[in-house]
Coordinates of N, CA and C in Angstrom, one line a residue:
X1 N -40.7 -103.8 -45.1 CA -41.6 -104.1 -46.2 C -41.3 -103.3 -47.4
X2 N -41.7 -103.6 -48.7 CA -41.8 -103.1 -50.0 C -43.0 -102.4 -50.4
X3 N -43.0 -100.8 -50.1 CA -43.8 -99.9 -50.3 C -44.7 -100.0 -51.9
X4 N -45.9 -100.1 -52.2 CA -46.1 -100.5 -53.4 C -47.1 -99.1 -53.0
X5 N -48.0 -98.9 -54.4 CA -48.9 -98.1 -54.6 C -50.0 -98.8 -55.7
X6 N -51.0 -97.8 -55.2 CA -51.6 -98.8 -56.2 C -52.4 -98.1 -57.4
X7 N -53.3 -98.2 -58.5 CA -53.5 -97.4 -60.1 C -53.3 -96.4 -60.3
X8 N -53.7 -95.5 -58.8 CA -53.7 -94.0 -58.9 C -52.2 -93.5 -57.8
X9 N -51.6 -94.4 -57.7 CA -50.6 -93.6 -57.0 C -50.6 -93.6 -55.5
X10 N -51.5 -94.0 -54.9 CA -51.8 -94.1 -53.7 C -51.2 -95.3 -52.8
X11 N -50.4 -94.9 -51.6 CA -49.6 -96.4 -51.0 C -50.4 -97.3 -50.6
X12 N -50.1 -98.4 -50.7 CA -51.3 -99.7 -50.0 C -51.0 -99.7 -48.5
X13 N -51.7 -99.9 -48.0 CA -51.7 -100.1 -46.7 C -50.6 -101.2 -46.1
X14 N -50.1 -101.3 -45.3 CA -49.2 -101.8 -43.9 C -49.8 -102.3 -43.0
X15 N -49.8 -103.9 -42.4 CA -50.4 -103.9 -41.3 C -49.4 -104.8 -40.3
X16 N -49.7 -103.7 -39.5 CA -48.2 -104.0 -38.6 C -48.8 -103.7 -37.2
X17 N -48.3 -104.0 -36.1 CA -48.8 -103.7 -34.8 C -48.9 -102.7 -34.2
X18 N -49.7 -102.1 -33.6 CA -49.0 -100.9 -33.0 C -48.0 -101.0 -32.2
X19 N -47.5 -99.5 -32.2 CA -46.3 -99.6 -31.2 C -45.3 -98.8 -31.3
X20 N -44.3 -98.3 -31.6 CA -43.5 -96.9 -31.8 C -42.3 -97.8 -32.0
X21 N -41.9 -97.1 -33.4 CA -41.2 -97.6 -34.4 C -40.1 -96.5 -35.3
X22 N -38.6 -96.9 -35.7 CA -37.7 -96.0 -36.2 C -37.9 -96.7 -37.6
X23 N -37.6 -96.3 -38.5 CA -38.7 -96.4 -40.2 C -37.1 -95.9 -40.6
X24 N -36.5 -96.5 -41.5 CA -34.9 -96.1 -42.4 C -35.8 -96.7 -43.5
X25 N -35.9 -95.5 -44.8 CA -36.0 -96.2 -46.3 C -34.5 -96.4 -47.3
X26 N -34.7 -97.5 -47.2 CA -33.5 -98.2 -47.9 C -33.1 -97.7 -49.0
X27 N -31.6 -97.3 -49.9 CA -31.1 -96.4 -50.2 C -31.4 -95.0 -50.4
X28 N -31.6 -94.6 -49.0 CA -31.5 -93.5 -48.8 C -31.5 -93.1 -47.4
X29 N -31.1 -91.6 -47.3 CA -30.5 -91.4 -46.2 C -31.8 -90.9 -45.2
X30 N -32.7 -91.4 -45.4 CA -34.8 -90.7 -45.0 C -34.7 -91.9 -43.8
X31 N -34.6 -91.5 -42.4 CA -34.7 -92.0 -41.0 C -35.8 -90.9 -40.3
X32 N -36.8 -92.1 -39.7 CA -37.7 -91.3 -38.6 C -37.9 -92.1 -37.7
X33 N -37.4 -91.3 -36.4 CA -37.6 -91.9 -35.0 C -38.6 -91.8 -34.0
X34 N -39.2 -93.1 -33.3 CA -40.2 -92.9 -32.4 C -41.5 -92.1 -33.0
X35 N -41.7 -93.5 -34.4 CA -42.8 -93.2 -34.8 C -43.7 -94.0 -34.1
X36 N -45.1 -93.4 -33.8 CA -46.3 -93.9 -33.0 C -47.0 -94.7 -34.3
X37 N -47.1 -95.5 -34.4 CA -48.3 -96.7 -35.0 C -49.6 -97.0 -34.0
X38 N -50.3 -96.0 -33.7 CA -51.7 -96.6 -33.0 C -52.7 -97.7 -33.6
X39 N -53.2 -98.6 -32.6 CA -54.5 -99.8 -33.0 C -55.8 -98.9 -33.7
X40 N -56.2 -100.0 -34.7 CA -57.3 -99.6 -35.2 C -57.2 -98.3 -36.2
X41 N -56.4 -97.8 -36.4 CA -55.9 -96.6 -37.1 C -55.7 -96.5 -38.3
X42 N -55.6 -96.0 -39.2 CA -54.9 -95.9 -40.5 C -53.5 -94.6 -40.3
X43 N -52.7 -95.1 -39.9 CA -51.7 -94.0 -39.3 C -50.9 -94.0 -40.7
X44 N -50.6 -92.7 -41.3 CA -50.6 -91.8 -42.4 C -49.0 -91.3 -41.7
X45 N -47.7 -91.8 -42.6 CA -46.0 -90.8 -41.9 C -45.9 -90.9 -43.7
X46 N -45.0 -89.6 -43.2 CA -44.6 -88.9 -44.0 C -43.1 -88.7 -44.2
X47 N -42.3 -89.1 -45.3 CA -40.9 -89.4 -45.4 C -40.6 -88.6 -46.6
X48 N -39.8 -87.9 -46.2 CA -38.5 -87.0 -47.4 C -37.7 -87.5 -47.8
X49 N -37.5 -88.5 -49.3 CA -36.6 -88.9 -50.0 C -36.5 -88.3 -51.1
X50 N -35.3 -88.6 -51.6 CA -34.5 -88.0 -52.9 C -35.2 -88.8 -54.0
X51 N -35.2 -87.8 -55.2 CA -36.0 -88.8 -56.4 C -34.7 -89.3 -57.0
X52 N -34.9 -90.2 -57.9 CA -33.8 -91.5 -58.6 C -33.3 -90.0 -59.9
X53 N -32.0 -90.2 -60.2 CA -31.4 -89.1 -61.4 C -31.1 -90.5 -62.5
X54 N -31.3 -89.7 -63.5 CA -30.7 -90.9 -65.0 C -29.8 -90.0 -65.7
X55 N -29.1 -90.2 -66.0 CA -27.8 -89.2 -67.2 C -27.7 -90.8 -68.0
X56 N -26.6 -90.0 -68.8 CA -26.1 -91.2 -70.3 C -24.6 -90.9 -70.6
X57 N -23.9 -92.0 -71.1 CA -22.8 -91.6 -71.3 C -21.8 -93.1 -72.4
X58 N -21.2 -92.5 -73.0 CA -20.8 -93.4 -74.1 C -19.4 -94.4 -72.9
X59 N -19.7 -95.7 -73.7 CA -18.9 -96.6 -72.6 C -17.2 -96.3 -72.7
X60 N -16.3 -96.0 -72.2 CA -14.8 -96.2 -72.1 C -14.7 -94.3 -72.6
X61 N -15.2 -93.8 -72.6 CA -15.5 -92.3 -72.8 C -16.2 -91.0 -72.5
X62 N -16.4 -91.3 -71.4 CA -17.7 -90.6 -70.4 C -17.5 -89.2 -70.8
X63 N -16.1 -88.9 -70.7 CA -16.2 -87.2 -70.8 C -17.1 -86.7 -72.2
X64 N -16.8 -87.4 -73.7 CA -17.4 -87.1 -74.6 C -19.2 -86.9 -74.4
X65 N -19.6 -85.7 -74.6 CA -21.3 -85.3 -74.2 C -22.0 -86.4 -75.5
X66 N -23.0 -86.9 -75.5 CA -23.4 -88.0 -76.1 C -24.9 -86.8 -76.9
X67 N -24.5 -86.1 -77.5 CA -25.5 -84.9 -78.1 C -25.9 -85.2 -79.4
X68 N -25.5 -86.4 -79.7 CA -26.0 -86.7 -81.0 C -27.6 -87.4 -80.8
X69 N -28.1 -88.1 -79.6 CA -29.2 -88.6 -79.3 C -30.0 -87.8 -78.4
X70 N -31.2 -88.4 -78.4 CA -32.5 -88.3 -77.3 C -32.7 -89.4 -77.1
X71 N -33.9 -89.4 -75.8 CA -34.5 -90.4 -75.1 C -35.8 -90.5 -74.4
X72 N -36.7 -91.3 -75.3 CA -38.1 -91.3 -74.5 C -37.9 -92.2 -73.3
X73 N -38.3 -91.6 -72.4 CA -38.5 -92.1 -70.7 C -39.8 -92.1 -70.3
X74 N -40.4 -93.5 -70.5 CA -41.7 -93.8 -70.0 C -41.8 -94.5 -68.7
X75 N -42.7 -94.5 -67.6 CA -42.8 -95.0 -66.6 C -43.6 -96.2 -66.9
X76 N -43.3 -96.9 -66.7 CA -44.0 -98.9 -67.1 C -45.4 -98.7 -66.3
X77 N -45.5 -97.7 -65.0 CA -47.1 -98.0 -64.2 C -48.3 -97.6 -65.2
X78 N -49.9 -98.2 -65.0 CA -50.5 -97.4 -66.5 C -50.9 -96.1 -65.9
X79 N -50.8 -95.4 -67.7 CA -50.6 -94.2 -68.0 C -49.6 -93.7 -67.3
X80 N -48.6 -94.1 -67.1 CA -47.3 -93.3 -66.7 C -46.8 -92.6 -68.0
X81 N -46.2 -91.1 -67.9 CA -45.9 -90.3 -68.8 C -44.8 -90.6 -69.4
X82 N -44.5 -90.0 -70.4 CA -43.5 -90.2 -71.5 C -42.5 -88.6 -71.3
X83 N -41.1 -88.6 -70.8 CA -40.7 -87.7 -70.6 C -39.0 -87.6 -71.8
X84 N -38.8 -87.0 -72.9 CA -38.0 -86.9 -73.8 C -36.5 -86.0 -73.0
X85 N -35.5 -86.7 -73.0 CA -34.3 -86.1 -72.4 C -33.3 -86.4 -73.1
X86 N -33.0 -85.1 -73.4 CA -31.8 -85.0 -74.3 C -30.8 -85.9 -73.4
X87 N -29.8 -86.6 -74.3 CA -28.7 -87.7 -74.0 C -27.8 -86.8 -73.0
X88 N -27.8 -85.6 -73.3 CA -26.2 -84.8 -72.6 C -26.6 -83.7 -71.1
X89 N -28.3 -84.4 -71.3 CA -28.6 -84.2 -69.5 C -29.2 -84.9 -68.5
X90 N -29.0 -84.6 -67.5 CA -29.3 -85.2 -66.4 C -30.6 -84.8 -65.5
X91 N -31.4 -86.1 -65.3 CA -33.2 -85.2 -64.6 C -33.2 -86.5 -64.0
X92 N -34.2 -85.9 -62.7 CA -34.6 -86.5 -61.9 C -36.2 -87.0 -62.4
X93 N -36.0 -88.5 -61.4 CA -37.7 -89.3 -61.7 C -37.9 -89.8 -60.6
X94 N -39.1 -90.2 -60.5 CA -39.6 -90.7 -59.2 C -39.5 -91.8 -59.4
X95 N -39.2 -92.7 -57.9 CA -38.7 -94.4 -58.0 C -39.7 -94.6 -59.1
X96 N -38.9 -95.8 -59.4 CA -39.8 -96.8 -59.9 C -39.1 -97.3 -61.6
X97 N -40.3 -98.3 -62.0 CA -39.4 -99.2 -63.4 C -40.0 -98.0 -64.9
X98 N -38.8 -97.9 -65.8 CA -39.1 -97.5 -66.6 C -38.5 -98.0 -68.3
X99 N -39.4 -97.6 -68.9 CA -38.7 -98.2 -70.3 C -38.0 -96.9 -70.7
X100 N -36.7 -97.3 -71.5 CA -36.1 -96.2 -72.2 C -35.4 -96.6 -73.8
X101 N -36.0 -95.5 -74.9 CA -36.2 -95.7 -76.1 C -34.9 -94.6 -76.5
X102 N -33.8 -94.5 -77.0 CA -32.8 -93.7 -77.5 C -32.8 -93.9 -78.9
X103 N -33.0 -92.9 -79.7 CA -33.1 -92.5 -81.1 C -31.8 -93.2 -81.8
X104 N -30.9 -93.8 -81.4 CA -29.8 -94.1 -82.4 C -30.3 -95.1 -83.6
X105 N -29.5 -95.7 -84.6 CA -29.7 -96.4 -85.5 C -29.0 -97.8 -85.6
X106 N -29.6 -99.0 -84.9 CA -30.7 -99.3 -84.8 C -31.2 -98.5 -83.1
X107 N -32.8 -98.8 -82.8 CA -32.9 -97.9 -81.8 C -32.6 -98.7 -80.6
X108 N -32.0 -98.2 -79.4 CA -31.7 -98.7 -78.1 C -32.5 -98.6 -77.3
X109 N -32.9 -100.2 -76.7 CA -34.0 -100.2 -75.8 C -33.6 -100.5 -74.5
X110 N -33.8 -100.1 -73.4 CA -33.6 -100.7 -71.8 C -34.7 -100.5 -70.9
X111 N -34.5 -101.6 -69.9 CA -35.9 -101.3 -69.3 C -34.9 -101.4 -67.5
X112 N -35.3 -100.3 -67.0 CA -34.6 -99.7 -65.4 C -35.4 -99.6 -64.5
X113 N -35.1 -100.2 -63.5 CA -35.8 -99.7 -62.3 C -34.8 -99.0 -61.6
X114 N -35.3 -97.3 -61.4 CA -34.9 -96.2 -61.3 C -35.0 -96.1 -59.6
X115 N -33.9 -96.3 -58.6 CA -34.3 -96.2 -57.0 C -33.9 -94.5 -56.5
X116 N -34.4 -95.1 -55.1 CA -34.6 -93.9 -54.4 C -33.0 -93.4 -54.3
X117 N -32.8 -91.9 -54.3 CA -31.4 -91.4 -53.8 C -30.5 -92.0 -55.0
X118 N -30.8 -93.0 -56.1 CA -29.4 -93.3 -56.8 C -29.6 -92.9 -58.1
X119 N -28.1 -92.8 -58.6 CA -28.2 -92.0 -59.9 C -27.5 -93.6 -61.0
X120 N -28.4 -93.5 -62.0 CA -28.3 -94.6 -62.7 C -27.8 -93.9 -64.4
X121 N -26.8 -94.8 -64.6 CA -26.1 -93.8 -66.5 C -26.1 -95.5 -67.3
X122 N -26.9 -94.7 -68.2 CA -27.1 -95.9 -69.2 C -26.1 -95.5 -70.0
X123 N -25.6 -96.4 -70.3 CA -24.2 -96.1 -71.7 C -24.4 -96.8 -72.8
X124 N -24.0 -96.5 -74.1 CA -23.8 -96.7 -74.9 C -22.7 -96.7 -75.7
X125 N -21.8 -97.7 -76.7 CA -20.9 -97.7 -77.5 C -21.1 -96.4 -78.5
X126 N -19.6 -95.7 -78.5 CA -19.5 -94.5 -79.6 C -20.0 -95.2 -81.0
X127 N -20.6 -94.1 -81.7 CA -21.2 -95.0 -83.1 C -19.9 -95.0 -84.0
X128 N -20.4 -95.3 -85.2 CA -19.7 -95.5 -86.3 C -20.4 -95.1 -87.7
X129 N -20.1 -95.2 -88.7 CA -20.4 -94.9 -89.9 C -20.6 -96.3 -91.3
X130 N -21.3 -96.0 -91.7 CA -21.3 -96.9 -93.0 C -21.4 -96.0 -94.1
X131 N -20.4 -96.3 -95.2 CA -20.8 -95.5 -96.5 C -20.7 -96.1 -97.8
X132 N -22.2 -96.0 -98.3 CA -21.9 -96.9 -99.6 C -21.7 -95.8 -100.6
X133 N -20.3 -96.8 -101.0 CA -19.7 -96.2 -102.3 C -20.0 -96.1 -103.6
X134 N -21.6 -96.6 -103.9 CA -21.4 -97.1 -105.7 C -22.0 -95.6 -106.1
X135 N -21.5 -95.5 -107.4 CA -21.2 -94.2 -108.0 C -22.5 -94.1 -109.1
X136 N -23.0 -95.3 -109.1 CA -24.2 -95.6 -109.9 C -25.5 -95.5 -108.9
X137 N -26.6 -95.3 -109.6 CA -28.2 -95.8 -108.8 C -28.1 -97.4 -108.6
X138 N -28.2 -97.4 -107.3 CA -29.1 -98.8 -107.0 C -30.7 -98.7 -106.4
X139 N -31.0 -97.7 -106.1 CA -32.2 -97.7 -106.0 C -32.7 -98.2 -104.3
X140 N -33.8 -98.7 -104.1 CA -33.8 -99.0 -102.4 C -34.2 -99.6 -101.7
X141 N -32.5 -99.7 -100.9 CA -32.0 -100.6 -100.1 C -32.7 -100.8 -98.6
X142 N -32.3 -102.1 -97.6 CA -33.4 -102.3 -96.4 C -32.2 -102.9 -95.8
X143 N -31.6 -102.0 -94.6 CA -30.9 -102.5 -93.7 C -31.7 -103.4 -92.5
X144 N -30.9 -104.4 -92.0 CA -31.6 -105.4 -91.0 C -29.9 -105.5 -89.8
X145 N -31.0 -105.3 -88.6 CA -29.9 -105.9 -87.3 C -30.0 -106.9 -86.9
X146 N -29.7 -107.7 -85.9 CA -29.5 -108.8 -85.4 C -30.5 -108.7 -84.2
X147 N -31.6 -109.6 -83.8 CA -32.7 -109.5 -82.9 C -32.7 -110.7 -82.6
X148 N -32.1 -111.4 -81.3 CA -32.6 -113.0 -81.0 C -31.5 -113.4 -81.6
X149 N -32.1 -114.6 -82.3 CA -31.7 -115.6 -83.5 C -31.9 -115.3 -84.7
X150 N -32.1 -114.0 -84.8 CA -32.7 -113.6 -86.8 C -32.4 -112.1 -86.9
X151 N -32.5 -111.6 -88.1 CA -32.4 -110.8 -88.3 C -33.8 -109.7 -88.9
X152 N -33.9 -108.5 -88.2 CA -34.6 -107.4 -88.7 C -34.6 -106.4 -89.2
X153 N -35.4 -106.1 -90.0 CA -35.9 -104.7 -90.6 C -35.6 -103.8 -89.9
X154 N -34.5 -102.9 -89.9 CA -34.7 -101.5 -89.6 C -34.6 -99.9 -89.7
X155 N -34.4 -100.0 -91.1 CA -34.2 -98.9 -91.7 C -34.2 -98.8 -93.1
X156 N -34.3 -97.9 -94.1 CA -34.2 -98.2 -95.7 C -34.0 -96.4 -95.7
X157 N -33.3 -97.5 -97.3 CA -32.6 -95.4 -97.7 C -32.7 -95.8 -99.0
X158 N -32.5 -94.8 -100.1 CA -32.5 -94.9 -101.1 C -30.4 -94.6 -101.7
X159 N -30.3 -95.0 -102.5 CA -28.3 -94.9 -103.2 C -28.7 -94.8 -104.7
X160 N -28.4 -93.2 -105.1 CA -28.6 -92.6 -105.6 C -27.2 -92.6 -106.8
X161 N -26.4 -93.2 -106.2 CA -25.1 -93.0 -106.8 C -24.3 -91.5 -106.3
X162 N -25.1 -90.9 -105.4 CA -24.1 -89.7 -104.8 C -23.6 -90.0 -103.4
X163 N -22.5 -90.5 -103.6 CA -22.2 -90.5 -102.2 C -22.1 -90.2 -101.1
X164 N -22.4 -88.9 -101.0 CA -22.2 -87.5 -99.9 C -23.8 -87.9 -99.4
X165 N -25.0 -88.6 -100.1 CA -26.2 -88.9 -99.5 C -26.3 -90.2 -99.2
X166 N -25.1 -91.0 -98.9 CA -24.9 -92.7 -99.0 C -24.2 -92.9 -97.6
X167 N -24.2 -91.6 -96.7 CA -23.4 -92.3 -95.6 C -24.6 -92.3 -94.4
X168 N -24.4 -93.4 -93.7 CA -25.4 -93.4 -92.2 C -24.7 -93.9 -90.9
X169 N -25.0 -92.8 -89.8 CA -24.3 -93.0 -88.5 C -25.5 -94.5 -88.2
X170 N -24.7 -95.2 -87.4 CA -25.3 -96.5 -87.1 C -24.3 -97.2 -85.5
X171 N -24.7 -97.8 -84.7 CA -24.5 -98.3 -84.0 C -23.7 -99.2 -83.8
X172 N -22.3 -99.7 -83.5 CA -21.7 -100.9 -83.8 C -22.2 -102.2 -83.4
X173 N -21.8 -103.0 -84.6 CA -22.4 -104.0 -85.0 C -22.6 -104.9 -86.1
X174 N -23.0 -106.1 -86.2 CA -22.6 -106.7 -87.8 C -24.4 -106.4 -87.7
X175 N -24.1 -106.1 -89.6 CA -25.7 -106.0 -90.5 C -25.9 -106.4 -91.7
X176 N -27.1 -106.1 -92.1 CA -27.2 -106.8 -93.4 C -27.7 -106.2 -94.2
X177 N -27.8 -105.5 -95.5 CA -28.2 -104.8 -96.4 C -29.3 -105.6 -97.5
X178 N -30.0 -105.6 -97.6 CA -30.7 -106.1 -98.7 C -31.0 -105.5 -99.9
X179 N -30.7 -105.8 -101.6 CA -31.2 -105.0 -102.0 C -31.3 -105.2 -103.7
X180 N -31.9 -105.0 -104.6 CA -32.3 -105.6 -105.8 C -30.9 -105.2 -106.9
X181 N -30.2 -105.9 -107.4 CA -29.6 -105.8 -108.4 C -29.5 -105.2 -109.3
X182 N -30.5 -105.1 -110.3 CA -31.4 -104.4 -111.0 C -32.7 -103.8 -110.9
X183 N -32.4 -102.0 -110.6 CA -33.4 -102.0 -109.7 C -34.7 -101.6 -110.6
X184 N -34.6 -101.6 -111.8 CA -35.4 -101.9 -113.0 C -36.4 -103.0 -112.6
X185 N -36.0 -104.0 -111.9 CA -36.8 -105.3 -111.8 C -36.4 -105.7 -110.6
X186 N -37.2 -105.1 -109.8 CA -37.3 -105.2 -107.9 C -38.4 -106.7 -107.6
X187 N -39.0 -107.2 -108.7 CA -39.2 -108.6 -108.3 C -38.2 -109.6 -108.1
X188 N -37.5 -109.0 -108.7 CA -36.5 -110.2 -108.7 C -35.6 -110.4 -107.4
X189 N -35.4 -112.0 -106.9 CA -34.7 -112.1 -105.5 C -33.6 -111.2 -105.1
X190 N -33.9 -110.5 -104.0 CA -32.7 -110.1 -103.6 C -31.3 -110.4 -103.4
X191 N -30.5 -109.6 -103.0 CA -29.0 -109.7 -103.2 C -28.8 -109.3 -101.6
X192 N -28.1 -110.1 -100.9 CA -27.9 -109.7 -99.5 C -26.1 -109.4 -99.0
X193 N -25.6 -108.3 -98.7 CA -24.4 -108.2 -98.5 C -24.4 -107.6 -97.0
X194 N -22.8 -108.7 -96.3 CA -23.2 -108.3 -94.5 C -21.9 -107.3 -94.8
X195 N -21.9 -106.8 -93.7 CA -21.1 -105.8 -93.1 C -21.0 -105.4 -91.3
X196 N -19.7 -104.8 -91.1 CA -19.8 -104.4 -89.6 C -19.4 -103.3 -89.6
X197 N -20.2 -102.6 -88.5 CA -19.9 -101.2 -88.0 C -18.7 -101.0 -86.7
X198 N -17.6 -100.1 -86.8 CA -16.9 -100.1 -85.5 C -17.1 -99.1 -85.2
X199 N -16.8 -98.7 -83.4 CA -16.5 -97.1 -82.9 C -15.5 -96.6 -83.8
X200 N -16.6 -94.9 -83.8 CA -15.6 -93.8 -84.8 C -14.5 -94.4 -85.9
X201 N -15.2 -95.6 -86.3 CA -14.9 -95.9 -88.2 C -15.9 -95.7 -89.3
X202 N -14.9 -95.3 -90.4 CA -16.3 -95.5 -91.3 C -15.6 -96.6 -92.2
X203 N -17.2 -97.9 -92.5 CA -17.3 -99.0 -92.9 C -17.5 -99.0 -94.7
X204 N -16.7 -98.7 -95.4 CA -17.1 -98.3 -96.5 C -17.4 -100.2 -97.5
X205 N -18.1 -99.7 -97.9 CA -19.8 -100.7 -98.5 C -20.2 -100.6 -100.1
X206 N -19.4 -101.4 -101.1 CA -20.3 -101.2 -102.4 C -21.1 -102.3 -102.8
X207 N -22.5 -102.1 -103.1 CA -23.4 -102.6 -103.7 C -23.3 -103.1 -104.8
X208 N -23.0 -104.8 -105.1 CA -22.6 -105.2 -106.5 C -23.1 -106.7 -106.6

């Protein structure tokens, strides 16, 4: 059967016959033999398993430590906690599904069901750079990624005309910049220019 629990954490009940019984939990190495199940009983066993490990690691480059991010790790059950792990280590969780939120730009979402005894490595593509080059004020800009079939909102900076404050680590990927021409007169329709981000390139970008 499929061990569930229920709001507070507590197993649901099993109803099985009595009778004496060897109990293996599936991925993992937790075996008990000539267990007694008596009638009429609520018979209560007790099993020693390994909790589920998560680490992270950049795809086709594992040895590189991925120290540029964090990661909120939430458990999906309600009020399951929210546990923050740095990208370049490795912790243990108790089974079960969880969402995970990684700080990059745009943010990385995945949702895991974390099992008994296994160790699971979310990976991620090495980032890349974008740098806009205009030497002048443009004033401020609204990057959009690709979501579905459309495109979103997810970040804005201001381009100052200094370029040493014009560069942003970003995710690889095609995007889209939005941003007023004249930025004297920000009613006016915007100007949209695409671009793509590669691993460890920088994407250089002028606003015109």
């Amino acid at each position: 059967f499929w061990r569930t629990v229920d709001a507070k954490g507590n197993p649901d009940p099993q109803n099985v016959p009595s009778g004496t019984y060897n109990i293996a939990v599936t991925n993992s190495k937790s075996t008990a033999y000539n267990v007694q199940v008596e009638a009429n009983k609520k018979n209560k066993i007790f099993l020693h398993v390994h909790n589920a490990t998560l680490s992270f690691a950049y795809a086709g480059n594992s040895t590189r430590p991925m120290q540029e991010f964090e990661a909120i790790v939430t458990h999906r059950e309600i009020g399951g906690k929210q546990i923050l792990q740095k990208c370049t280590g490795r912790l243990e969780y108790e089974p079960g599904n969880y969402h995970i939120s990684i700080n990059t730009l745009p943010p990385s979402e995945r949702n895991v069901d974390l099992d008994i005894n296994d160790e699971t490595i979310i990976t991620l593509e090495e980032p890349g750079f974008v740098q806009f080059t205009n030497p002048n004020p443009v004033g401020n800009i609204s990057l959009y990624c690709p979501l579905g079939d459309r495109f979103v909102r997810f970040y804005s900076m201001k381009i100052s005309g200094e370029p040493a404050s014009q560069k942003l680590q970003l995710q690889p990927g095609i995007y889209k910049v939005h941003f007023a021409k004249n930025p004297n007169m920000p009613n006016l329709s915007e100007t949209v220019v695409d671009f793509r981000v590669e691993s460890n390139k920088v994407a250089e970008v002028e606003l015109k």
